[in-house]
CSV table of C-alpha atoms and ligand atoms in Angstrom, one decimal:
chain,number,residue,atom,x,y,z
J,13,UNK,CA,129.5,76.6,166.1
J,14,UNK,CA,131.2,79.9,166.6
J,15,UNK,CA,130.9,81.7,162.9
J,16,UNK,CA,134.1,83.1,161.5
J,17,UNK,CA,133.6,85.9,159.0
J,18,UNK,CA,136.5,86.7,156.4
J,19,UNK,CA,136.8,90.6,157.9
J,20,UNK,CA,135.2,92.5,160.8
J,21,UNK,CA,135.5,95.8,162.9
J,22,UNK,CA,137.0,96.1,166.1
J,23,UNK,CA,134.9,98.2,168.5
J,24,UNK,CA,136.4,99.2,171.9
J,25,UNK,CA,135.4,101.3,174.9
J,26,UNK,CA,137.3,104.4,174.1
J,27,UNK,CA,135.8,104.4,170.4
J,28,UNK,CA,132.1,103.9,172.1
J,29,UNK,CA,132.8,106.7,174.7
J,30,UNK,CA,134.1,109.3,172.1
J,31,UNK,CA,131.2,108.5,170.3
J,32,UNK,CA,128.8,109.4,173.3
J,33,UNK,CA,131.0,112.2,173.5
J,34,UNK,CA,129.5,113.9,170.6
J,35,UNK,CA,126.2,112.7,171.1
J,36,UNK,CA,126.5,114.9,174.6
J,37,UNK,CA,128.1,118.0,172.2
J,38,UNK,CA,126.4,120.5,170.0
J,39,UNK,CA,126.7,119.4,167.2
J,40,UNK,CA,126.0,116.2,165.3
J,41,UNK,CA,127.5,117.4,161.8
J,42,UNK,CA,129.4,119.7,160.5
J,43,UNK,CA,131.1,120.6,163.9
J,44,UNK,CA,134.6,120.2,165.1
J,45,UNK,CA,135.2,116.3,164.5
J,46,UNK,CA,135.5,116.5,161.1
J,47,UNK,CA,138.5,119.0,160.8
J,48,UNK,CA,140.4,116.7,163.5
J,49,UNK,CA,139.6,113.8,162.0
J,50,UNK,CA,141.0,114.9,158.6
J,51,UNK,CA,144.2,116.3,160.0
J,52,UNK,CA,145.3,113.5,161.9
J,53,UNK,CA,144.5,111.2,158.8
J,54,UNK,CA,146.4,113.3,156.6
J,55,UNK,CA,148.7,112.9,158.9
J,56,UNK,CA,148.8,109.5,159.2
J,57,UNK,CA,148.9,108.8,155.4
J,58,UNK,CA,151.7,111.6,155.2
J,59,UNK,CA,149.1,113.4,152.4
J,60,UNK,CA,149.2,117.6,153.0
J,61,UNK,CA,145.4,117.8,152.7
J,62,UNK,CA,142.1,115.6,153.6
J,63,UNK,CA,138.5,115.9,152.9
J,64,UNK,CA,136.2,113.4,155.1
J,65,UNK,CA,133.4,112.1,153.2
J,66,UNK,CA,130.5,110.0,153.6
J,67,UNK,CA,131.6,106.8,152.1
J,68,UNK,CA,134.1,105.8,149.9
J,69,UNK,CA,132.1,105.8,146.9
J,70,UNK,CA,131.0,109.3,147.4
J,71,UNK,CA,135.2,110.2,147.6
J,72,UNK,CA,135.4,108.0,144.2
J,73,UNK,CA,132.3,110.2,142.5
J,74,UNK,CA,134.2,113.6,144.2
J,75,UNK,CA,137.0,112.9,143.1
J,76,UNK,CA,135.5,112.0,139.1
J,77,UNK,CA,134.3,115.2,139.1
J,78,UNK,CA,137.0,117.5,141.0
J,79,UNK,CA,139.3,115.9,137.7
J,80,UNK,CA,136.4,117.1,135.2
J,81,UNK,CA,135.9,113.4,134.1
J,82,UNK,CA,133.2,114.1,131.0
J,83,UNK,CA,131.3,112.5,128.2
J,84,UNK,CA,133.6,111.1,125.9
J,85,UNK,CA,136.7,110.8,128.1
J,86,UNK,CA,138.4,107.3,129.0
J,87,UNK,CA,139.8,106.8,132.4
J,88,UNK,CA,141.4,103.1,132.7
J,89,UNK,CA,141.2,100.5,135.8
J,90,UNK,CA,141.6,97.6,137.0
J,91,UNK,CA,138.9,94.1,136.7
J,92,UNK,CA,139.8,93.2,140.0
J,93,UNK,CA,138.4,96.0,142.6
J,94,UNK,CA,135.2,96.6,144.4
J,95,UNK,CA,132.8,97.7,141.1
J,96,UNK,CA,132.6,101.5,143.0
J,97,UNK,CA,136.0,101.5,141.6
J,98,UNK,CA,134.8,102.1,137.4
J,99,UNK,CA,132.0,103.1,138.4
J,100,UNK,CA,132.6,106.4,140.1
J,101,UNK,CA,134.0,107.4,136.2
J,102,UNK,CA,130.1,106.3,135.0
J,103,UNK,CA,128.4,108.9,137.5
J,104,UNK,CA,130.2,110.9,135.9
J,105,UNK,CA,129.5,110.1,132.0
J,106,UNK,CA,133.2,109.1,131.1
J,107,UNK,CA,133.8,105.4,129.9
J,108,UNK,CA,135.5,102.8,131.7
J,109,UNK,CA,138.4,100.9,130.3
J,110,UNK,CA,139.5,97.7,132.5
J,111,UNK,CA,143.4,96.9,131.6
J,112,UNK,CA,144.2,93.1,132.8
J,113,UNK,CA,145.7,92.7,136.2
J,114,UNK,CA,149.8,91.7,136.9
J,115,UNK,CA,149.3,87.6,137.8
J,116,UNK,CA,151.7,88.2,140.2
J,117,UNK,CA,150.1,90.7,142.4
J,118,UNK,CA,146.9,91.2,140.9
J,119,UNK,CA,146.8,95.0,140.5
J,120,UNK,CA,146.5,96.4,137.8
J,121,UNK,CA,149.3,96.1,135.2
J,122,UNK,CA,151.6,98.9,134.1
J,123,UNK,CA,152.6,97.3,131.0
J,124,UNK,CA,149.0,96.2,129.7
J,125,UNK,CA,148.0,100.0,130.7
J,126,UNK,CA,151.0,101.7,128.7
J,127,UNK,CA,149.6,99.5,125.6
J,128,UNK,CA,146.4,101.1,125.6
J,129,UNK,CA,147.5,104.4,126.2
J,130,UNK,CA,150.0,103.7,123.3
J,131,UNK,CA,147.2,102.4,120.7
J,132,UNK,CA,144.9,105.5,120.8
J,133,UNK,CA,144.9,108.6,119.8
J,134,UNK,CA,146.6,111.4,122.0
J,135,UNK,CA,143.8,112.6,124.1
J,136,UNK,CA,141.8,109.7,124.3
J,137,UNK,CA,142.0,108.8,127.8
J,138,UNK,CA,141.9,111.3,131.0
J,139,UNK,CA,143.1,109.6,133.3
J,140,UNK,CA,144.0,106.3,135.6
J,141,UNK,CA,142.8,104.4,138.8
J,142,UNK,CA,145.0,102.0,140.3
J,143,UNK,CA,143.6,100.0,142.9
J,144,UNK,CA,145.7,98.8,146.3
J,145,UNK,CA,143.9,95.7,145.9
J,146,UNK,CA,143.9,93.4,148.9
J,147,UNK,CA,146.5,95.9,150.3
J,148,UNK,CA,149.3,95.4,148.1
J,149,UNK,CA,150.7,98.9,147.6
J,150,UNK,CA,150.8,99.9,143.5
J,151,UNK,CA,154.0,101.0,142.8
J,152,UNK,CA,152.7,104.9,141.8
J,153,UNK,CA,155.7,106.2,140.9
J,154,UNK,CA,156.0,104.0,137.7
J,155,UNK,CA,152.6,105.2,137.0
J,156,UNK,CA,152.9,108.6,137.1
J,157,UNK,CA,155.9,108.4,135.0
J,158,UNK,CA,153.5,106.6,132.5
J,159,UNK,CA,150.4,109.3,133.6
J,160,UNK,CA,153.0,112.0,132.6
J,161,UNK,CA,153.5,110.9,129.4
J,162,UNK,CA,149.9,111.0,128.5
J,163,UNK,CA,148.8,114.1,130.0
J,164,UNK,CA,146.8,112.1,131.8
J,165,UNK,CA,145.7,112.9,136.2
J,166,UNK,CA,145.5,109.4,138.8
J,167,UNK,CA,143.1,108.5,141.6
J,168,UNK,CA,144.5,106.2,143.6
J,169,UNK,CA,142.1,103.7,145.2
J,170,UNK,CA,143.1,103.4,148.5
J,171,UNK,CA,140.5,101.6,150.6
J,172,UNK,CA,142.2,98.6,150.9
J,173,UNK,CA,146.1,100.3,152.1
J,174,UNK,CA,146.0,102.8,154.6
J,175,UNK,CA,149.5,102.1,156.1
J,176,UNK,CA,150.5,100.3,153.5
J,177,UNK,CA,153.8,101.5,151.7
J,178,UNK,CA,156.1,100.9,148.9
J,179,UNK,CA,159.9,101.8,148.0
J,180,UNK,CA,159.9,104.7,145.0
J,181,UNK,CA,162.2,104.1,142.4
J,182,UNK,CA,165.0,106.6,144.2
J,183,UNK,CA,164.3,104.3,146.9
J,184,UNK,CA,162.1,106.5,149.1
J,185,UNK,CA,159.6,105.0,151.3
J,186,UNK,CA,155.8,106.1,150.2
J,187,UNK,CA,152.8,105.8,152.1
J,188,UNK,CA,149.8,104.7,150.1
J,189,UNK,CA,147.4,107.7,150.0
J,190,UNK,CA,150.6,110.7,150.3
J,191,UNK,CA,149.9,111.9,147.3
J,192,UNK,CA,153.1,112.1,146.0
J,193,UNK,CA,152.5,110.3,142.9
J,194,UNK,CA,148.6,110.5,142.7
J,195,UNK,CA,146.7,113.9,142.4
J,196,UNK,CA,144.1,112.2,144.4
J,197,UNK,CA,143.7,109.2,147.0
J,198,UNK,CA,140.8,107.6,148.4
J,199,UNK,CA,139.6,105.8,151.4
J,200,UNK,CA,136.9,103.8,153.1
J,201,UNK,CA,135.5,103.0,156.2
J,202,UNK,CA,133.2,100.5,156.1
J,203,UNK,CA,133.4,98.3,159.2
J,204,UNK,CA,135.3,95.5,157.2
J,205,UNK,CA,138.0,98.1,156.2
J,206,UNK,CA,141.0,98.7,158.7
J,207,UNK,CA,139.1,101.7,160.1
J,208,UNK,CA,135.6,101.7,160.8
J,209,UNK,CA,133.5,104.5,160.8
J,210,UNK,CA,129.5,102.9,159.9
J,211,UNK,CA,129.6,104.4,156.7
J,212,UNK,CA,132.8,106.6,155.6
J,213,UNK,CA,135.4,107.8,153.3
J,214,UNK,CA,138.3,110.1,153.1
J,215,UNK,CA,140.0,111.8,149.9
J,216,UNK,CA,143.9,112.3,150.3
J,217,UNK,CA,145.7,115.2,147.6
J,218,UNK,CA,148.4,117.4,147.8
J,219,UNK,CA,147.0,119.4,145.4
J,220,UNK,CA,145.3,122.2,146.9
J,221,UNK,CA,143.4,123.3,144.0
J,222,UNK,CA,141.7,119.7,144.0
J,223,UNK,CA,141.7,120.3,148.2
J,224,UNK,CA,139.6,123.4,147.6
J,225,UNK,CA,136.9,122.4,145.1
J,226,UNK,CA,136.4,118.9,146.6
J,227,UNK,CA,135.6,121.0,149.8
J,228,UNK,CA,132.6,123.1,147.8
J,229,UNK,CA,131.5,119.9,146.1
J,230,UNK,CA,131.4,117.7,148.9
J,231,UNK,CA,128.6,120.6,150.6
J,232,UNK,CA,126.2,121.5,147.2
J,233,UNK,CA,129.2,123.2,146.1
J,234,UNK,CA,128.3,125.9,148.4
J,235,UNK,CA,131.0,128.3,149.5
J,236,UNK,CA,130.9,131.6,152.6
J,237,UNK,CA,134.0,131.9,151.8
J,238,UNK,CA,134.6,136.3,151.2
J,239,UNK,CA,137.3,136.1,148.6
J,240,UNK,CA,135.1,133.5,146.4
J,241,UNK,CA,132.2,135.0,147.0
J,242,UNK,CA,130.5,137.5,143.7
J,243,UNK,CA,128.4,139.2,145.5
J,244,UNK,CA,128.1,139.8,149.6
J,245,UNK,CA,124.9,140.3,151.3
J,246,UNK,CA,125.9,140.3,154.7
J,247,UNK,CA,126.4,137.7,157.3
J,248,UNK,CA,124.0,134.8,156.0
J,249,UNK,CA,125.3,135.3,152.6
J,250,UNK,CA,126.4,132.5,150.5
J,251,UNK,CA,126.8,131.0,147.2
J,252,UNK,CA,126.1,127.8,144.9
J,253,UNK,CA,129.2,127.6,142.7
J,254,UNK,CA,128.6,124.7,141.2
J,255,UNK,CA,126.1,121.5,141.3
J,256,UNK,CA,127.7,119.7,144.4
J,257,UNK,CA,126.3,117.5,146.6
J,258,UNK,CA,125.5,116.2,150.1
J,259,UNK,CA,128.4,114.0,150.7
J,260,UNK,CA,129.4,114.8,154.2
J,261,UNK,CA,130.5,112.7,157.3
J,262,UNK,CA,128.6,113.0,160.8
J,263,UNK,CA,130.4,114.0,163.7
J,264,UNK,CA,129.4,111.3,164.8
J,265,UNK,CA,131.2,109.0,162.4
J,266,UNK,CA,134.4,111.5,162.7
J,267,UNK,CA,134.6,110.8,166.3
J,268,UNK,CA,134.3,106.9,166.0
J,269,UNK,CA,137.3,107.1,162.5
J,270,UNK,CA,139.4,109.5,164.8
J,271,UNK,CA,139.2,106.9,167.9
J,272,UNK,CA,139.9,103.9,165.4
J,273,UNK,CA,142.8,105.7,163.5
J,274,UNK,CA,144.7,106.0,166.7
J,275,UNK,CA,144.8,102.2,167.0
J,276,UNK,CA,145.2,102.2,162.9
J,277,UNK,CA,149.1,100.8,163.8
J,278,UNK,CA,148.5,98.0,166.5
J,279,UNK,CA,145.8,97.0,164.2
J,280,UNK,CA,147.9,96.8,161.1
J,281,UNK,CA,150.9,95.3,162.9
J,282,UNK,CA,148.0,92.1,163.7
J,283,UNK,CA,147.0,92.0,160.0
J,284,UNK,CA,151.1,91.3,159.2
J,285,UNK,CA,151.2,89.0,161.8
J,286,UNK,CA,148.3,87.0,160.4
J,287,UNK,CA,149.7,87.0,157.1
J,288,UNK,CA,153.0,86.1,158.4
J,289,UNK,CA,151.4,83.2,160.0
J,290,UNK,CA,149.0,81.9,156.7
J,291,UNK,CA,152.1,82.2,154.5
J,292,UNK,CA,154.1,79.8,156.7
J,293,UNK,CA,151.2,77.5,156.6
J,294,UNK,CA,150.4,77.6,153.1
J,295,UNK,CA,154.4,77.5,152.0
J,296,UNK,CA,155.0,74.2,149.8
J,297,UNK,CA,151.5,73.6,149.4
J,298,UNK,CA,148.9,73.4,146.9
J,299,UNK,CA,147.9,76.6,148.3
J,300,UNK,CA,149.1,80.1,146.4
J,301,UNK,CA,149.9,82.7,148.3
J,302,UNK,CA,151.0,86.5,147.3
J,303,UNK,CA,153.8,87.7,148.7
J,304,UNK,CA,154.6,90.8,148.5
J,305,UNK,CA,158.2,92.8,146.4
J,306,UNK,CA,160.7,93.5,148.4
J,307,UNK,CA,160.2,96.9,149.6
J,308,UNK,CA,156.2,96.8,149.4
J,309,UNK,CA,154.6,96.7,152.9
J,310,UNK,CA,151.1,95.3,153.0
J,311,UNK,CA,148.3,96.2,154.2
J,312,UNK,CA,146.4,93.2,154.2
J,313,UNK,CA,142.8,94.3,154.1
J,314,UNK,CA,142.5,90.5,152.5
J,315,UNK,CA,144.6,87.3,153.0
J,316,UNK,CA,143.9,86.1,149.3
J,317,UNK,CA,145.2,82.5,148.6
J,318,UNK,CA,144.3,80.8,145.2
J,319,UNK,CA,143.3,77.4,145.1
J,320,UNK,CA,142.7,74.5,142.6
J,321,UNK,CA,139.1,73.7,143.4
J,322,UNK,CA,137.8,77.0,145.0
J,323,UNK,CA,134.3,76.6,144.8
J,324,UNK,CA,134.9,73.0,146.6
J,325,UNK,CA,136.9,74.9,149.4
J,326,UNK,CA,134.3,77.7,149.8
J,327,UNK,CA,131.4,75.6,150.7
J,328,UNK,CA,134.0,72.9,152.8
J,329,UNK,CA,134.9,76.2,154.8
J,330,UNK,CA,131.3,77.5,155.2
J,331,UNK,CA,130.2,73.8,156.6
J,332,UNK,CA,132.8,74.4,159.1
J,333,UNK,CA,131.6,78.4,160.0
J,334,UNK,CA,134.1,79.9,158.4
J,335,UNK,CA,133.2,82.2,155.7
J,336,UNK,CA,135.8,82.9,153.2
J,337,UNK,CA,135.2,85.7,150.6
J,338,UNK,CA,135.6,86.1,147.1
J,339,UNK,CA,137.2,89.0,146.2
J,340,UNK,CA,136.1,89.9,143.5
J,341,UNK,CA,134.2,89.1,140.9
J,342,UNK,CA,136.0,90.8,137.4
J,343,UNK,CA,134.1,93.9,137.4
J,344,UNK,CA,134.1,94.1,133.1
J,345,UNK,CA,131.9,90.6,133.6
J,346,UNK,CA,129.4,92.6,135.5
J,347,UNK,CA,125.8,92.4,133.6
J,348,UNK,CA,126.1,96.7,133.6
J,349,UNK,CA,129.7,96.3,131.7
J,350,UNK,CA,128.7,93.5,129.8
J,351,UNK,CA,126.4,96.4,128.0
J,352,UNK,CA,129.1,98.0,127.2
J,353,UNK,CA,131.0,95.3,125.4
J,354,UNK,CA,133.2,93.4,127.7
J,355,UNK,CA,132.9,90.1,127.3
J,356,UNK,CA,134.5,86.7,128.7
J,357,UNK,CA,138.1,86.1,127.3
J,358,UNK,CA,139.1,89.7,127.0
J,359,UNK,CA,140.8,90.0,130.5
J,360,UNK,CA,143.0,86.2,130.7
J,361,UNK,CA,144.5,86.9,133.7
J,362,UNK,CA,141.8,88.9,135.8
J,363,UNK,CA,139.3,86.0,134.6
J,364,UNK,CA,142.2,82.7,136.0
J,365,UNK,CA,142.6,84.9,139.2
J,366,UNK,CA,138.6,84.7,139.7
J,367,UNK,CA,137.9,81.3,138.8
J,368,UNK,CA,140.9,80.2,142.5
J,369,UNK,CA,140.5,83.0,144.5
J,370,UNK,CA,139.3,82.7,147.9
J,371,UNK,CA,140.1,85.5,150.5
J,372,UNK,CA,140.4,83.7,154.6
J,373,UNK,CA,139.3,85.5,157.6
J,374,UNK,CA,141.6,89.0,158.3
J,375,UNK,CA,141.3,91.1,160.9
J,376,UNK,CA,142.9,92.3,164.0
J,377,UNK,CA,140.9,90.3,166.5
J,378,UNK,CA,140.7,86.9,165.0
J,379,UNK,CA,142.5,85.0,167.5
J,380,UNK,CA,145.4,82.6,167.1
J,381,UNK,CA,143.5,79.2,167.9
J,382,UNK,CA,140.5,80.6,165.6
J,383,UNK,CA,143.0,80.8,162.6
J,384,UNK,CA,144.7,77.5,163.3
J,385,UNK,CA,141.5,76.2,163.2
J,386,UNK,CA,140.8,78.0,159.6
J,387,UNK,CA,144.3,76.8,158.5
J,388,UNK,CA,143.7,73.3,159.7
J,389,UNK,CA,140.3,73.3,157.4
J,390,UNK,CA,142.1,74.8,154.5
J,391,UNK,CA,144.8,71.7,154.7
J,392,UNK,CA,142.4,69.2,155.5
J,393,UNK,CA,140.5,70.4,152.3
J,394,UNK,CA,143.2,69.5,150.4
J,395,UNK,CA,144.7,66.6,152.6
J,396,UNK,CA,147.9,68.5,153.6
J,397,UNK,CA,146.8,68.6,157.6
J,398,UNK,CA,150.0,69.6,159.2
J,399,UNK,CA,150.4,65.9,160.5
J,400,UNK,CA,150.3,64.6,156.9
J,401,UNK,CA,152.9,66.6,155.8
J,402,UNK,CA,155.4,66.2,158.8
J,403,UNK,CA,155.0,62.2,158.1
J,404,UNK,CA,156.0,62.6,153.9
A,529,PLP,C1,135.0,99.5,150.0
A,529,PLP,C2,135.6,99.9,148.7
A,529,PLP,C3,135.1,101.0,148.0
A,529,PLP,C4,133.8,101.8,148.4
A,529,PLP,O1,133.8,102.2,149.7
A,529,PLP,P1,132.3,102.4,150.4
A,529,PLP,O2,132.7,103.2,151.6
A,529,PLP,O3,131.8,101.1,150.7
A,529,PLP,O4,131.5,103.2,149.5
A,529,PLP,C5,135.7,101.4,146.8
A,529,PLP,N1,136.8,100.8,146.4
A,529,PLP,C6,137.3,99.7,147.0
A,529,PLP,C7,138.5,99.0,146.5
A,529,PLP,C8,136.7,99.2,148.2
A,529,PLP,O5,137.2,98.2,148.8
């Protein structure tokens, strides 16, 4: 039985050959794939600058501490997000705060957020981390008003939405990841993310104080630039600024990101259609679906449905080959975050979301008879195979 795996990369001969390209070239790192990788994603995103990284979690740790995150500071996020997410905040000695998700469209919630920020003293928290999750777009501008308010900087996780837009409250159309609301934005790519680079990541800012220091930290926090420099010894001269660290891509990797992020549209448009095609499946059934505000365009790194009995549909799927995901499990329920506290009960609706959710196979090259198939296993599950339903 053929397996069918809930996300996967999409490999094709031009990404191989551009690859091979750079194995043929001069340089493995730090050579001229990286720049043109990061412009043409900045592009894409509409952000003015990007800084390619080695993962995503290394862009989340950058980022921490391009913002100054310290000891003592709170940054808030959501329960529902890949645990690199809060912890990016610990690496960095700040504490995390998990605000319950919106039921509706499981990010995080503006309202549960403002409440926080609202019961503390001024100066408690530093700052905020929304989280694209599945590839629903957060609407940023509502959180920067809120952000504003509190003095307070956002890092927008990303890695779930590149191409993934929302309308702004004047009704503009924003890319996920353009910075126009968020200081910072970050990507991954992972080979189940929409672009797949091995291991890779990719900070998004318009701010190009942030641009500048994330560029130090992500190399030692080692600088040749003249006009930084204290001192100048001549031509090998350079200096340690500040503790940075290795967190660059390969050339390698660039090449393979660059190739896939010239596709990143066909392979988005495929990820709509898919969802398209689950929602009219799943309509008027036991199965929930999210569908996205008008004016939010998904990304749809996951197709997340919510079931009555999902552990029962889990394994039915898995004796079938099809492996469905859980996405995720509540990060403050973590054994590490339990330490710090958080307990069972204290986020309702992150915790209901958990206990149904079960994410179906998503990506550009799962073919149409392979997801009637997965939809035909889903319905059976729950006795709603098409047939059934025609005949009632
Ligand atoms: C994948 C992911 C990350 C981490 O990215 P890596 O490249 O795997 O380090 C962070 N946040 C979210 C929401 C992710 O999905």
């Amino acid at each position: 039985m053929k397996k069918i795996p809930y996300g996967r990369q999409h490999i094709t001969e031009e990404d191989i050959e551009a690859v091979v390209e750079v194995l043929k070239s001069d340089f493995l790192t730090q050579g001229p794939r990286i720049g043109a990788f990061e412009q043409a994603f900045a592009e894409y995103v509409g952000a003015r600058y990007a800084v390619a990284v080695s993962n995503g979690t290394a862009a989340l740790h950058l980022c921490a501490l391009a913002l100054n995150v310290e000891p003592g500071q709170k940054v808030i996020t959501s329960p529902i997000t890949f645990a690199a997410s809060a912890n990016c905040i610990r690496y960095a000695g700040g504490e995390v705060v998990f605000a319950d998700i919106d039921p509706e469209t499981i990010l995080l919630d503006l309202d549960r957020t403002a409440a926080l920020l609202e019961s503390a003293p001024r100066g408690t928290y530093a700052g905020i981390i929304p989280v694209d999750f599945a590839g629903y777009p957060v609407q940023m501008d509502a959180f920067r008003q809120l952000a504003d308010a509190y003095d307070l900087w956002i890092i927008e996780d990303s890695c779930h939405a590149p191409g993934g837009s929302y309308a702004d409250a004047r009704g503009e159309i924003q890319r996920c990841g353009n910075g126009a609301y968020a200081d910072l934005a970050i990507f991954s790519f992972h080979p189940v993310k929409h672009i797949a680079s091995g291991e890779g990541g990719m900070i998004t800012t318009n701010r190009k104080d942030l641009y500048e220091r994330l560029q130090f930290l992500r190399t030692h926090g080692i600088t040749k630039r003249e006009d930084l420099l204290a001192e100048n010894h001549g031509g090998w001269y350079y200096e340690m600024v500040e503790l940075g660290y290795n967190y660059r891509l390969t050339d390698i990797q660039a090449a393979l990101g660059h190739s896939q992020l010239s596709r990143a549209e066909d392979g988005l448009a495929r990820r709509r259609a898919i969802a398209g095609r689950y929602d009219e499946a799943f309509a008027e059934t036991a199965v929930q679906t999210i569908a996205p505000a008008p004016g939010f365009h998904h990304a749809y790194h996951l197709y997340v449905i919510q079931v009555p009995d999902r552990g029962g549909l889990y394994e039915h799927l898995r004796q079938k080959g099809i492996y469905a995901q859980v996405h995720y499990i509540p990060v403050h329920l973590q054994p590490y975050y339990r330490r710090f506290g958080w307990k069972k009960g204290d986020l309702p609706h992150a915790e209901t979301y958990y206990e149904h959710c079960l994410s179906l196979p998503m990506y550009p090259t799962l073919a149409p008879e392979e997801q009637d198939y997965v939809i035909e296993e889903v319905l059976d599950f729950f006795s709603l195979a098409p047939a059934a339903r025609t005949e009632a």
